[in-house]
Amino acid sequence: RAAEWQLEQPAWSGRLRVTARGSTAFIKLEDKSSGELFAQAPVEQFPGIAVEGVTDSSRYFVIRVEDGNGRRAFIGVGFVDRGDAFDFNVALQDHFKWVRQQSELARQAQDLEQGPKLDLGFKEGQTIKLNIANMKKKEGGTGSTRPRPAGPGGLSLLPPPPGGKSGSGERPAPFSTPSQLPGTPITDSLLSWPQPAAPPAADVWGDFAKASG
């Protein structure tokens, strides 16, 4: 009970800081002017024996200080302001909440390492089927050629020679040498153009023997 302490004449007054190293929190009592360490209480568990609240006040606590040589002592500390006492309590709670979270994450990681590993490899004789949409199957040969327009009888025809005039009565002269367009084979039917038709055999002047006078 804090009422049993000599609160009017404290043995020491200064500042209190809470620090942490790893999973251990440290309550440090320091001189408020020089920062010299007066006493330190390592806390490995909260709530625990290292720091306890009194039964008759929320501003006073009993902490277990250590000097590093194995000697320990229990001393009572109190805060003038109730808000400072609340912050002290919350700082310890937050630290050990973080410790529990780290311990849980480490345990889950260990369980994953020790658990069975997922084997994604194909077993012997195992097959897989893929269904790809909008895929057209090629029919016929491996390649497709572009069809050419065919003339009568299935033969490819060459375009008319340059210089020809339509509707003038002139006919193009036959080729003396065969010409070939790119990609067009030369056949016997392409070596010459059609010959002009023979003139009519009838005499255009008429029969003079039958003319009168």
mmCIF file with all atom_site columns, C-alpha atoms in Angstrom:
data_model
loop_
_atom_site.group_PDB
_atom_site.id
_atom_site.type_symbol
_atom_site.label_atom_id
_atom_site.label_alt_id
_atom_site.label_comp_id
_atom_site.label_asym_id
_atom_site.label_entity_id
_atom_site.label_seq_id
_atom_site.pdbx_PDB_ins_code
_atom_site.Cartn_x
_atom_site.Cartn_y
_atom_site.Cartn_z
_atom_site.occupancy
_atom_site.B_iso_or_equiv
_atom_site.pdbx_formal_charge
_atom_site.auth_seq_id
_atom_site.auth_comp_id
_atom_site.auth_asym_id
_atom_site.auth_atom_id
_atom_site.pdbx_PDB_model_num
ATOM 1   C CA . ARG A 1 1   ? 0.000   0.000   0.000    1.00 0.00 ? 1   ARG A CA 1
ATOM 2   C CA . ALA A 1 2   ? 1.366   3.416   -0.979   1.00 0.00 ? 2   ALA A CA 1
ATOM 3   C CA . ALA A 1 3   ? -0.249  5.000   2.091    1.00 0.00 ? 3   ALA A CA 1
ATOM 4   C CA . GLU A 1 4   ? 2.372   3.237   4.269    1.00 0.00 ? 4   GLU A CA 1
ATOM 5   C CA . TRP A 1 5   ? 5.241   4.997   2.525    1.00 0.00 ? 5   TRP A CA 1
ATOM 6   C CA . GLN A 1 6   ? 6.706   8.327   3.594    1.00 0.00 ? 6   GLN A CA 1
ATOM 7   C CA . LEU A 1 7   ? 5.388   10.217  0.566    1.00 0.00 ? 7   LEU A CA 1
ATOM 8   C CA . GLU A 1 8   ? 6.105   13.639  2.075    1.00 0.00 ? 8   GLU A CA 1
ATOM 9   C CA . GLN A 1 9   ? 9.850   12.960  2.233    1.00 0.00 ? 9   GLN A CA 1
ATOM 10  C CA . PRO A 1 10  ? 10.920  10.726  -0.741   1.00 0.00 ? 10  PRO A CA 1
ATOM 11  C CA . ALA A 1 11  ? 14.417  9.264   -0.529   1.00 0.00 ? 11  ALA A CA 1
ATOM 12  C CA . TRP A 1 12  ? 15.135  10.245  -4.122   1.00 0.00 ? 12  TRP A CA 1
ATOM 13  C CA . SER A 1 13  ? 13.430  12.217  -6.912   1.00 0.00 ? 13  SER A CA 1
ATOM 14  C CA . GLY A 1 14  ? 14.343  12.396  -10.604  1.00 0.00 ? 14  GLY A CA 1
ATOM 15  C CA . ARG A 1 15  ? 13.119  11.225  -13.990  1.00 0.00 ? 15  ARG A CA 1
ATOM 16  C CA . LEU A 1 16  ? 12.027  7.803   -15.217  1.00 0.00 ? 16  LEU A CA 1
ATOM 17  C CA . ARG A 1 17  ? 12.616  6.418   -18.700  1.00 0.00 ? 17  ARG A CA 1
ATOM 18  C CA . VAL A 1 18  ? 11.484  3.157   -20.282  1.00 0.00 ? 18  VAL A CA 1
ATOM 19  C CA . THR A 1 19  ? 13.827  1.695   -22.913  1.00 0.00 ? 19  THR A CA 1
ATOM 20  C CA . ALA A 1 20  ? 14.063  -1.697  -24.613  1.00 0.00 ? 20  ALA A CA 1
ATOM 21  C CA . ARG A 1 21  ? 16.788  -3.998  -25.933  1.00 0.00 ? 21  ARG A CA 1
ATOM 22  C CA . GLY A 1 22  ? 15.455  -7.029  -27.715  1.00 0.00 ? 22  GLY A CA 1
ATOM 23  C CA . SER A 1 23  ? 12.576  -8.520  -25.766  1.00 0.00 ? 23  SER A CA 1
ATOM 24  C CA . THR A 1 24  ? 13.644  -6.966  -22.445  1.00 0.00 ? 24  THR A CA 1
ATOM 25  C CA . ALA A 1 25  ? 12.374  -3.576  -21.245  1.00 0.00 ? 25  ALA A CA 1
ATOM 26  C CA . PHE A 1 26  ? 14.405  -1.440  -18.825  1.00 0.00 ? 26  PHE A CA 1
ATOM 27  C CA . ILE A 1 27  ? 13.011  1.018   -16.284  1.00 0.00 ? 27  ILE A CA 1
ATOM 28  C CA . LYS A 1 28  ? 15.748  3.589   -15.702  1.00 0.00 ? 28  LYS A CA 1
ATOM 29  C CA . LEU A 1 29  ? 15.762  6.082   -12.825  1.00 0.00 ? 29  LEU A CA 1
ATOM 30  C CA . GLU A 1 30  ? 18.042  8.983   -13.791  1.00 0.00 ? 30  GLU A CA 1
ATOM 31  C CA . ASP A 1 31  ? 19.078  12.308  -12.319  1.00 0.00 ? 31  ASP A CA 1
ATOM 32  C CA . LYS A 1 32  ? 16.819  14.947  -13.876  1.00 0.00 ? 32  LYS A CA 1
ATOM 33  C CA . SER A 1 33  ? 19.698  17.386  -14.337  1.00 0.00 ? 33  SER A CA 1
ATOM 34  C CA . SER A 1 34  ? 22.784  15.348  -15.244  1.00 0.00 ? 34  SER A CA 1
ATOM 35  C CA . GLY A 1 35  ? 21.075  12.174  -16.560  1.00 0.00 ? 35  GLY A CA 1
ATOM 36  C CA . GLU A 1 36  ? 23.238  10.014  -14.295  1.00 0.00 ? 36  GLU A CA 1
ATOM 37  C CA . LEU A 1 37  ? 21.752  6.557   -13.729  1.00 0.00 ? 37  LEU A CA 1
ATOM 38  C CA . PHE A 1 38  ? 20.494  6.021   -10.170  1.00 0.00 ? 38  PHE A CA 1
ATOM 39  C CA . ALA A 1 39  ? 18.946  2.563   -10.541  1.00 0.00 ? 39  ALA A CA 1
ATOM 40  C CA . GLN A 1 40  ? 17.715  0.238   -13.265  1.00 0.00 ? 40  GLN A CA 1
ATOM 41  C CA . ALA A 1 41  ? 15.050  -2.462  -13.322  1.00 0.00 ? 41  ALA A CA 1
ATOM 42  C CA . PRO A 1 42  ? 15.068  -4.980  -16.207  1.00 0.00 ? 42  PRO A CA 1
ATOM 43  C CA . VAL A 1 43  ? 11.595  -6.255  -17.063  1.00 0.00 ? 43  VAL A CA 1
ATOM 44  C CA . GLU A 1 44  ? 11.277  -9.543  -18.938  1.00 0.00 ? 44  GLU A CA 1
ATOM 45  C CA . GLN A 1 45  ? 7.546   -10.043 -18.361  1.00 0.00 ? 45  GLN A CA 1
ATOM 46  C CA . PHE A 1 46  ? 4.629   -7.704  -17.723  1.00 0.00 ? 46  PHE A CA 1
ATOM 47  C CA . PRO A 1 47  ? 2.618   -8.007  -15.582  1.00 0.00 ? 47  PRO A CA 1
ATOM 48  C CA . GLY A 1 48  ? 5.238   -9.753  -13.465  1.00 0.00 ? 48  GLY A CA 1
ATOM 49  C CA . ILE A 1 49  ? 7.355   -9.578  -10.360  1.00 0.00 ? 49  ILE A CA 1
ATOM 50  C CA . ALA A 1 50  ? 9.701   -6.979  -11.858  1.00 0.00 ? 50  ALA A CA 1
ATOM 51  C CA . VAL A 1 51  ? 7.022   -4.259  -11.731  1.00 0.00 ? 51  VAL A CA 1
ATOM 52  C CA . GLU A 1 52  ? 3.715   -4.293  -9.828   1.00 0.00 ? 52  GLU A CA 1
ATOM 53  C CA . GLY A 1 53  ? 1.046   -1.717  -9.041   1.00 0.00 ? 53  GLY A CA 1
ATOM 54  C CA . VAL A 1 54  ? -0.037  -0.970  -5.495   1.00 0.00 ? 54  VAL A CA 1
ATOM 55  C CA . THR A 1 55  ? -3.534  -1.707  -4.269   1.00 0.00 ? 55  THR A CA 1
ATOM 56  C CA . ASP A 1 56  ? -4.539  1.779   -3.135   1.00 0.00 ? 56  ASP A CA 1
ATOM 57  C CA . SER A 1 57  ? -3.343  4.052   -6.012   1.00 0.00 ? 57  SER A CA 1
ATOM 58  C CA . SER A 1 58  ? -2.847  4.080   -9.772   1.00 0.00 ? 58  SER A CA 1
ATOM 59  C CA . ARG A 1 59  ? 0.171   6.428   -9.527   1.00 0.00 ? 59  ARG A CA 1
ATOM 60  C CA . TYR A 1 60  ? 2.478   4.175   -7.472   1.00 0.00 ? 60  TYR A CA 1
ATOM 61  C CA . PHE A 1 61  ? 4.381   1.008   -8.322   1.00 0.00 ? 61  PHE A CA 1
ATOM 62  C CA . VAL A 1 62  ? 6.901   -1.410  -6.804   1.00 0.00 ? 62  VAL A CA 1
ATOM 63  C CA . ILE A 1 63  ? 9.858   -2.202  -9.090   1.00 0.00 ? 63  ILE A CA 1
ATOM 64  C CA . ARG A 1 64  ? 12.769  -4.647  -8.681   1.00 0.00 ? 64  ARG A CA 1
ATOM 65  C CA . VAL A 1 65  ? 16.075  -2.913  -9.379   1.00 0.00 ? 65  VAL A CA 1
ATOM 66  C CA . GLU A 1 66  ? 19.371  -4.685  -10.114  1.00 0.00 ? 66  GLU A CA 1
ATOM 67  C CA . ASP A 1 67  ? 22.947  -3.422  -9.959   1.00 0.00 ? 67  ASP A CA 1
ATOM 68  C CA . GLY A 1 68  ? 24.420  -5.841  -12.537  1.00 0.00 ? 68  GLY A CA 1
ATOM 69  C CA . ASN A 1 69  ? 26.329  -7.831  -9.904   1.00 0.00 ? 69  ASN A CA 1
ATOM 70  C CA . GLY A 1 70  ? 23.417  -10.043 -8.923   1.00 0.00 ? 70  GLY A CA 1
ATOM 71  C CA . ARG A 1 71  ? 22.110  -7.820  -6.128   1.00 0.00 ? 71  ARG A CA 1
ATOM 72  C CA . ARG A 1 72  ? 18.430  -6.876  -6.239   1.00 0.00 ? 72  ARG A CA 1
ATOM 73  C CA . ALA A 1 73  ? 16.144  -4.620  -4.208   1.00 0.00 ? 73  ALA A CA 1
ATOM 74  C CA . PHE A 1 74  ? 12.449  -3.731  -4.286   1.00 0.00 ? 74  PHE A CA 1
ATOM 75  C CA . ILE A 1 75  ? 11.683  -0.018  -4.149   1.00 0.00 ? 75  ILE A CA 1
ATOM 76  C CA . GLY A 1 76  ? 8.493   1.982   -4.423   1.00 0.00 ? 76  GLY A CA 1
ATOM 77  C CA . VAL A 1 77  ? 8.138   4.721   -7.067   1.00 0.00 ? 77  VAL A CA 1
ATOM 78  C CA . GLY A 1 78  ? 5.303   7.144   -7.696   1.00 0.00 ? 78  GLY A CA 1
ATOM 79  C CA . PHE A 1 79  ? 4.327   9.836   -10.205  1.00 0.00 ? 79  PHE A CA 1
ATOM 80  C CA . VAL A 1 80  ? 3.075   13.276  -9.275   1.00 0.00 ? 80  VAL A CA 1
ATOM 81  C CA . ASP A 1 81  ? 0.843   13.397  -12.366  1.00 0.00 ? 81  ASP A CA 1
ATOM 82  C CA . ARG A 1 82  ? -1.666  10.622  -13.021  1.00 0.00 ? 82  ARG A CA 1
ATOM 83  C CA . GLY A 1 83  ? -1.160  10.992  -16.787  1.00 0.00 ? 83  GLY A CA 1
ATOM 84  C CA . ASP A 1 84  ? 2.545   10.139  -16.440  1.00 0.00 ? 84  ASP A CA 1
ATOM 85  C CA . ALA A 1 85  ? 1.629   6.986   -14.512  1.00 0.00 ? 85  ALA A CA 1
ATOM 86  C CA . PHE A 1 86  ? -0.786  6.017   -17.310  1.00 0.00 ? 86  PHE A CA 1
ATOM 87  C CA . ASP A 1 87  ? 1.904   6.542   -19.999  1.00 0.00 ? 87  ASP A CA 1
ATOM 88  C CA . PHE A 1 88  ? 4.346   4.414   -17.995  1.00 0.00 ? 88  PHE A CA 1
ATOM 89  C CA . ASN A 1 89  ? 1.855   1.567   -17.865  1.00 0.00 ? 89  ASN A CA 1
ATOM 90  C CA . VAL A 1 90  ? 0.999   1.824   -21.582  1.00 0.00 ? 90  VAL A CA 1
ATOM 91  C CA . ALA A 1 91  ? 4.680   1.876   -22.604  1.00 0.00 ? 91  ALA A CA 1
ATOM 92  C CA . LEU A 1 92  ? 5.275   -1.462  -20.891  1.00 0.00 ? 92  LEU A CA 1
ATOM 93  C CA . GLN A 1 93  ? 2.091   -2.970  -22.362  1.00 0.00 ? 93  GLN A CA 1
ATOM 94  C CA . ASP A 1 94  ? 2.980   -1.895  -25.908  1.00 0.00 ? 94  ASP A CA 1
ATOM 95  C CA . HIS A 1 95  ? 6.473   -3.339  -25.666  1.00 0.00 ? 95  HIS A CA 1
ATOM 96  C CA . PHE A 1 96  ? 5.350   -6.778  -24.544  1.00 0.00 ? 96  PHE A CA 1
ATOM 97  C CA . LYS A 1 97  ? 2.531   -6.786  -27.073  1.00 0.00 ? 97  LYS A CA 1
ATOM 98  C CA . TRP A 1 98  ? 5.190   -6.334  -29.763  1.00 0.00 ? 98  TRP A CA 1
ATOM 99  C CA . VAL A 1 99  ? 7.236   -9.162  -28.171  1.00 0.00 ? 99  VAL A CA 1
ATOM 100 C CA . ARG A 1 100 ? 4.262   -11.539 -28.396  1.00 0.00 ? 100 ARG A CA 1
ATOM 101 C CA . GLN A 1 101 ? 3.667   -10.617 -32.045  1.00 0.00 ? 101 GLN A CA 1
ATOM 102 C CA . GLN A 1 102 ? 7.298   -11.271 -32.954  1.00 0.00 ? 102 GLN A CA 1
ATOM 103 C CA . SER A 1 103 ? 7.196   -14.603 -31.147  1.00 0.00 ? 103 SER A CA 1
ATOM 104 C CA . GLU A 1 104 ? 4.054   -15.625 -33.031  1.00 0.00 ? 104 GLU A CA 1
ATOM 105 C CA . LEU A 1 105 ? 5.576   -14.690 -36.400  1.00 0.00 ? 105 LEU A CA 1
ATOM 106 C CA . ALA A 1 106 ? 8.710   -16.686 -35.608  1.00 0.00 ? 106 ALA A CA 1
ATOM 107 C CA . ARG A 1 107 ? 6.629   -19.710 -34.617  1.00 0.00 ? 107 ARG A CA 1
ATOM 108 C CA . GLN A 1 108 ? 4.614   -19.557 -37.847  1.00 0.00 ? 108 GLN A CA 1
ATOM 109 C CA . ALA A 1 109 ? 7.796   -19.302 -39.929  1.00 0.00 ? 109 ALA A CA 1
ATOM 110 C CA . GLN A 1 110 ? 9.237   -22.342 -38.143  1.00 0.00 ? 110 GLN A CA 1
ATOM 111 C CA . ASP A 1 111 ? 6.066   -24.336 -38.761  1.00 0.00 ? 111 ASP A CA 1
ATOM 112 C CA . LEU A 1 112 ? 6.258   -23.535 -42.471  1.00 0.00 ? 112 LEU A CA 1
ATOM 113 C CA . GLU A 1 113 ? 9.874   -24.690 -42.666  1.00 0.00 ? 113 GLU A CA 1
ATOM 114 C CA . GLN A 1 114 ? 9.152   -27.942 -40.852  1.00 0.00 ? 114 GLN A CA 1
ATOM 115 C CA . GLY A 1 115 ? 5.924   -28.649 -42.737  1.00 0.00 ? 115 GLY A CA 1
ATOM 116 C CA . PRO A 1 116 ? 5.714   -30.630 -45.969  1.00 0.00 ? 116 PRO A CA 1
ATOM 117 C CA . LYS A 1 117 ? 6.964   -28.771 -48.995  1.00 0.00 ? 117 LYS A CA 1
ATOM 118 C CA . LEU A 1 118 ? 4.646   -28.336 -51.947  1.00 0.00 ? 118 LEU A CA 1
ATOM 119 C CA . ASP A 1 119 ? 5.790   -30.402 -54.927  1.00 0.00 ? 119 ASP A CA 1
ATOM 120 C CA . LEU A 1 120 ? 4.732   -28.749 -58.192  1.00 0.00 ? 120 LEU A CA 1
ATOM 121 C CA . GLY A 1 121 ? 6.678   -31.092 -60.483  1.00 0.00 ? 121 GLY A CA 1
ATOM 122 C CA . PHE A 1 122 ? 5.036   -33.459 -62.979  1.00 0.00 ? 122 PHE A CA 1
ATOM 123 C CA . LYS A 1 123 ? 4.828   -37.059 -61.947  1.00 0.00 ? 123 LYS A CA 1
ATOM 124 C CA . GLU A 1 124 ? 5.738   -39.847 -64.363  1.00 0.00 ? 124 GLU A CA 1
ATOM 125 C CA . GLY A 1 125 ? 2.976   -40.259 -66.925  1.00 0.00 ? 125 GLY A CA 1
ATOM 126 C CA . GLN A 1 126 ? 1.134   -37.125 -65.846  1.00 0.00 ? 126 GLN A CA 1
ATOM 127 C CA . THR A 1 127 ? -0.132  -34.872 -68.614  1.00 0.00 ? 127 THR A CA 1
ATOM 128 C CA . ILE A 1 128 ? -1.660  -31.426 -68.802  1.00 0.00 ? 128 ILE A CA 1
ATOM 129 C CA . LYS A 1 129 ? -4.294  -30.118 -71.205  1.00 0.00 ? 129 LYS A CA 1
ATOM 130 C CA . LEU A 1 130 ? -4.351  -26.507 -72.379  1.00 0.00 ? 130 LEU A CA 1
ATOM 131 C CA . ASN A 1 131 ? -7.432  -24.902 -73.908  1.00 0.00 ? 131 ASN A CA 1
ATOM 132 C CA . ILE A 1 132 ? -6.517  -21.713 -75.767  1.00 0.00 ? 132 ILE A CA 1
ATOM 133 C CA . ALA A 1 133 ? -9.459  -19.729 -77.144  1.00 0.00 ? 133 ALA A CA 1
ATOM 134 C CA . ASN A 1 134 ? -9.532  -18.190 -80.663  1.00 0.00 ? 134 ASN A CA 1
ATOM 135 C CA . MET A 1 135 ? -6.894  -20.566 -81.984  1.00 0.00 ? 135 MET A CA 1
ATOM 136 C CA . LYS A 1 136 ? -7.518  -21.619 -85.635  1.00 0.00 ? 136 LYS A CA 1
ATOM 137 C CA . LYS A 1 137 ? -6.318  -24.931 -86.963  1.00 0.00 ? 137 LYS A CA 1
ATOM 138 C CA . LYS A 1 138 ? -4.406  -24.813 -90.241  1.00 0.00 ? 138 LYS A CA 1
ATOM 139 C CA . GLU A 1 139 ? -5.743  -27.116 -92.901  1.00 0.00 ? 139 GLU A CA 1
ATOM 140 C CA . GLY A 1 140 ? -3.854  -28.495 -95.866  1.00 0.00 ? 140 GLY A CA 1
ATOM 141 C CA . GLY A 1 141 ? -0.127  -27.885 -96.253  1.00 0.00 ? 141 GLY A CA 1
ATOM 142 C CA . THR A 1 142 ? 2.217   -26.135 -93.938  1.00 0.00 ? 142 THR A CA 1
ATOM 143 C CA . GLY A 1 143 ? 2.029   -22.883 -95.914  1.00 0.00 ? 143 GLY A CA 1
ATOM 144 C CA . SER A 1 144 ? -0.613  -21.172 -97.956  1.00 0.00 ? 144 SER A CA 1
ATOM 145 C CA . THR A 1 145 ? -0.060  -19.471 -101.320 1.00 0.00 ? 145 THR A CA 1
ATOM 146 C CA . ARG A 1 146 ? -2.050  -16.637 -102.716 1.00 0.00 ? 146 ARG A CA 1
ATOM 147 C CA . PRO A 1 147 ? -4.187  -17.783 -105.706 1.00 0.00 ? 147 PRO A CA 1
ATOM 148 C CA . ARG A 1 148 ? -3.639  -16.137 -109.083 1.00 0.00 ? 148 ARG A CA 1
ATOM 149 C CA . PRO A 1 149 ? -6.475  -15.357 -111.486 1.00 0.00 ? 149 PRO A CA 1
ATOM 150 C CA . ALA A 1 150 ? -6.613  -17.993 -114.189 1.00 0.00 ? 150 ALA A CA 1
ATOM 151 C CA . GLY A 1 151 ? -7.660  -17.565 -117.808 1.00 0.00 ? 151 GLY A CA 1
ATOM 152 C CA . PRO A 1 152 ? -9.508  -20.036 -120.040 1.00 0.00 ? 152 PRO A CA 1
ATOM 153 C CA . GLY A 1 153 ? -8.152  -23.517 -119.771 1.00 0.00 ? 153 GLY A CA 1
ATOM 154 C CA . GLY A 1 154 ? -6.486  -22.813 -116.449 1.00 0.00 ? 154 GLY A CA 1
ATOM 155 C CA . LEU A 1 155 ? -3.559  -20.839 -117.969 1.00 0.00 ? 155 LEU A CA 1
ATOM 156 C CA . SER A 1 156 ? -2.270  -17.642 -116.462 1.00 0.00 ? 156 SER A CA 1
ATOM 157 C CA . LEU A 1 157 ? -2.621  -14.640 -118.762 1.00 0.00 ? 157 LEU A CA 1
ATOM 158 C CA . LEU A 1 158 ? -0.243  -11.732 -119.106 1.00 0.00 ? 158 LEU A CA 1
ATOM 159 C CA . PRO A 1 159 ? -1.578  -8.187  -119.145 1.00 0.00 ? 159 PRO A CA 1
ATOM 160 C CA . PRO A 1 160 ? -1.688  -6.405  -122.536 1.00 0.00 ? 160 PRO A CA 1
ATOM 161 C CA . PRO A 1 161 ? 1.612   -4.811  -123.637 1.00 0.00 ? 161 PRO A CA 1
ATOM 162 C CA . PRO A 1 162 ? 2.152   -1.126  -122.978 1.00 0.00 ? 162 PRO A CA 1
ATOM 163 C CA . GLY A 1 163 ? 1.316   1.341   -125.739 1.00 0.00 ? 163 GLY A CA 1
ATOM 164 C CA . GLY A 1 164 ? -1.819  -0.414  -126.931 1.00 0.00 ? 164 GLY A CA 1
ATOM 165 C CA . LYS A 1 165 ? -4.867  1.737   -127.651 1.00 0.00 ? 165 LYS A CA 1
ATOM 166 C CA . SER A 1 166 ? -8.369  0.461   -127.354 1.00 0.00 ? 166 SER A CA 1
ATOM 167 C CA . GLY A 1 167 ? -10.896 1.373   -130.020 1.00 0.00 ? 167 GLY A CA 1
ATOM 168 C CA . SER A 1 168 ? -8.332  2.747   -132.573 1.00 0.00 ? 168 SER A CA 1
ATOM 169 C CA . GLY A 1 169 ? -8.307  -0.279  -134.881 1.00 0.00 ? 169 GLY A CA 1
ATOM 170 C CA . GLU A 1 170 ? -4.604  -0.886  -134.309 1.00 0.00 ? 170 GLU A CA 1
ATOM 171 C CA . ARG A 1 171 ? -3.428  -4.251  -133.178 1.00 0.00 ? 171 ARG A CA 1
ATOM 172 C CA . PRO A 1 172 ? -0.234  -4.813  -131.200 1.00 0.00 ? 172 PRO A CA 1
ATOM 173 C CA . ALA A 1 173 ? 2.634   -6.454  -132.977 1.00 0.00 ? 173 ALA A CA 1
ATOM 174 C CA . PRO A 1 174 ? 3.581   -9.942  -131.834 1.00 0.00 ? 174 PRO A CA 1
ATOM 175 C CA . PHE A 1 175 ? 6.372   -10.198 -129.277 1.00 0.00 ? 175 PHE A CA 1
ATOM 176 C CA . SER A 1 176 ? 9.698   -11.107 -130.746 1.00 0.00 ? 176 SER A CA 1
ATOM 177 C CA . THR A 1 177 ? 11.010  -12.326 -127.378 1.00 0.00 ? 177 THR A CA 1
ATOM 178 C CA . PRO A 1 178 ? 9.019   -13.646 -124.475 1.00 0.00 ? 178 PRO A CA 1
ATOM 179 C CA . SER A 1 179 ? 8.705   -11.386 -121.461 1.00 0.00 ? 179 SER A CA 1
ATOM 180 C CA . GLN A 1 180 ? 8.005   -12.484 -117.944 1.00 0.00 ? 180 GLN A CA 1
ATOM 181 C CA . LEU A 1 181 ? 6.429   -10.706 -114.997 1.00 0.00 ? 181 LEU A CA 1
ATOM 182 C CA . PRO A 1 182 ? 7.728   -11.425 -111.520 1.00 0.00 ? 182 PRO A CA 1
ATOM 183 C CA . GLY A 1 183 ? 6.207   -14.602 -110.205 1.00 0.00 ? 183 GLY A CA 1
ATOM 184 C CA . THR A 1 184 ? 4.568   -15.579 -113.605 1.00 0.00 ? 184 THR A CA 1
ATOM 185 C CA . PRO A 1 185 ? 5.834   -18.736 -115.366 1.00 0.00 ? 185 PRO A CA 1
ATOM 186 C CA . ILE A 1 186 ? 6.466   -18.672 -119.115 1.00 0.00 ? 186 ILE A CA 1
ATOM 187 C CA . THR A 1 187 ? 4.462   -21.240 -121.059 1.00 0.00 ? 187 THR A CA 1
ATOM 188 C CA . ASP A 1 188 ? 4.055   -21.968 -124.760 1.00 0.00 ? 188 ASP A CA 1
ATOM 189 C CA . SER A 1 189 ? 0.732   -20.211 -124.779 1.00 0.00 ? 189 SER A CA 1
ATOM 190 C CA . LEU A 1 190 ? 2.367   -16.960 -123.635 1.00 0.00 ? 190 LEU A CA 1
ATOM 191 C CA . LEU A 1 191 ? 5.129   -16.703 -126.224 1.00 0.00 ? 191 LEU A CA 1
ATOM 192 C CA . SER A 1 192 ? 3.110   -14.888 -128.916 1.00 0.00 ? 192 SER A CA 1
ATOM 193 C CA . TRP A 1 193 ? 0.046   -12.782 -129.228 1.00 0.00 ? 193 TRP A CA 1
ATOM 194 C CA . PRO A 1 194 ? -2.789  -13.607 -131.663 1.00 0.00 ? 194 PRO A CA 1
ATOM 195 C CA . GLN A 1 195 ? -2.039  -12.868 -135.355 1.00 0.00 ? 195 GLN A CA 1
ATOM 196 C CA . PRO A 1 196 ? -4.280  -10.448 -137.309 1.00 0.00 ? 196 PRO A CA 1
ATOM 197 C CA . ALA A 1 197 ? -6.994  -12.105 -139.345 1.00 0.00 ? 197 ALA A CA 1
ATOM 198 C CA . ALA A 1 198 ? -6.500  -12.461 -143.155 1.00 0.00 ? 198 ALA A CA 1
ATOM 199 C CA . PRO A 1 199 ? -8.362  -9.891  -145.370 1.00 0.00 ? 199 PRO A CA 1
ATOM 200 C CA . PRO A 1 200 ? -11.444 -11.093 -147.253 1.00 0.00 ? 200 PRO A CA 1
ATOM 201 C CA . ALA A 1 201 ? -10.805 -12.773 -150.566 1.00 0.00 ? 201 ALA A CA 1
ATOM 202 C CA . ALA A 1 202 ? -13.479 -10.817 -152.461 1.00 0.00 ? 202 ALA A CA 1
ATOM 203 C CA . ASP A 1 203 ? -12.338 -8.021  -154.812 1.00 0.00 ? 203 ASP A CA 1
ATOM 204 C CA . VAL A 1 204 ? -13.476 -4.751  -153.425 1.00 0.00 ? 204 VAL A CA 1
ATOM 205 C CA . TRP A 1 205 ? -13.463 -3.091  -156.967 1.00 0.00 ? 205 TRP A CA 1
ATOM 206 C CA . GLY A 1 206 ? -16.109 -5.386  -158.394 1.00 0.00 ? 206 GLY A CA 1
ATOM 207 C CA . ASP A 1 207 ? -16.237 -7.197  -161.735 1.00 0.00 ? 207 ASP A CA 1
ATOM 208 C CA . PHE A 1 208 ? -15.196 -4.805  -164.623 1.00 0.00 ? 208 PHE A CA 1
ATOM 209 C CA . ALA A 1 209 ? -16.206 -7.306  -167.223 1.00 0.00 ? 209 ALA A CA 1
ATOM 210 C CA . LYS A 1 210 ? -19.788 -7.010  -166.227 1.00 0.00 ? 210 LYS A CA 1
ATOM 211 C CA . ALA A 1 211 ? -19.813 -3.264  -166.050 1.00 0.00 ? 211 ALA A CA 1
ATOM 212 C CA . SER A 1 212 ? -21.904 -1.549  -168.716 1.00 0.00 ? 212 SER A CA 1
ATOM 213 C CA . GLY A 1 213 ? -20.411 1.070   -171.054 1.00 0.00 ? 213 GLY A CA 1
#
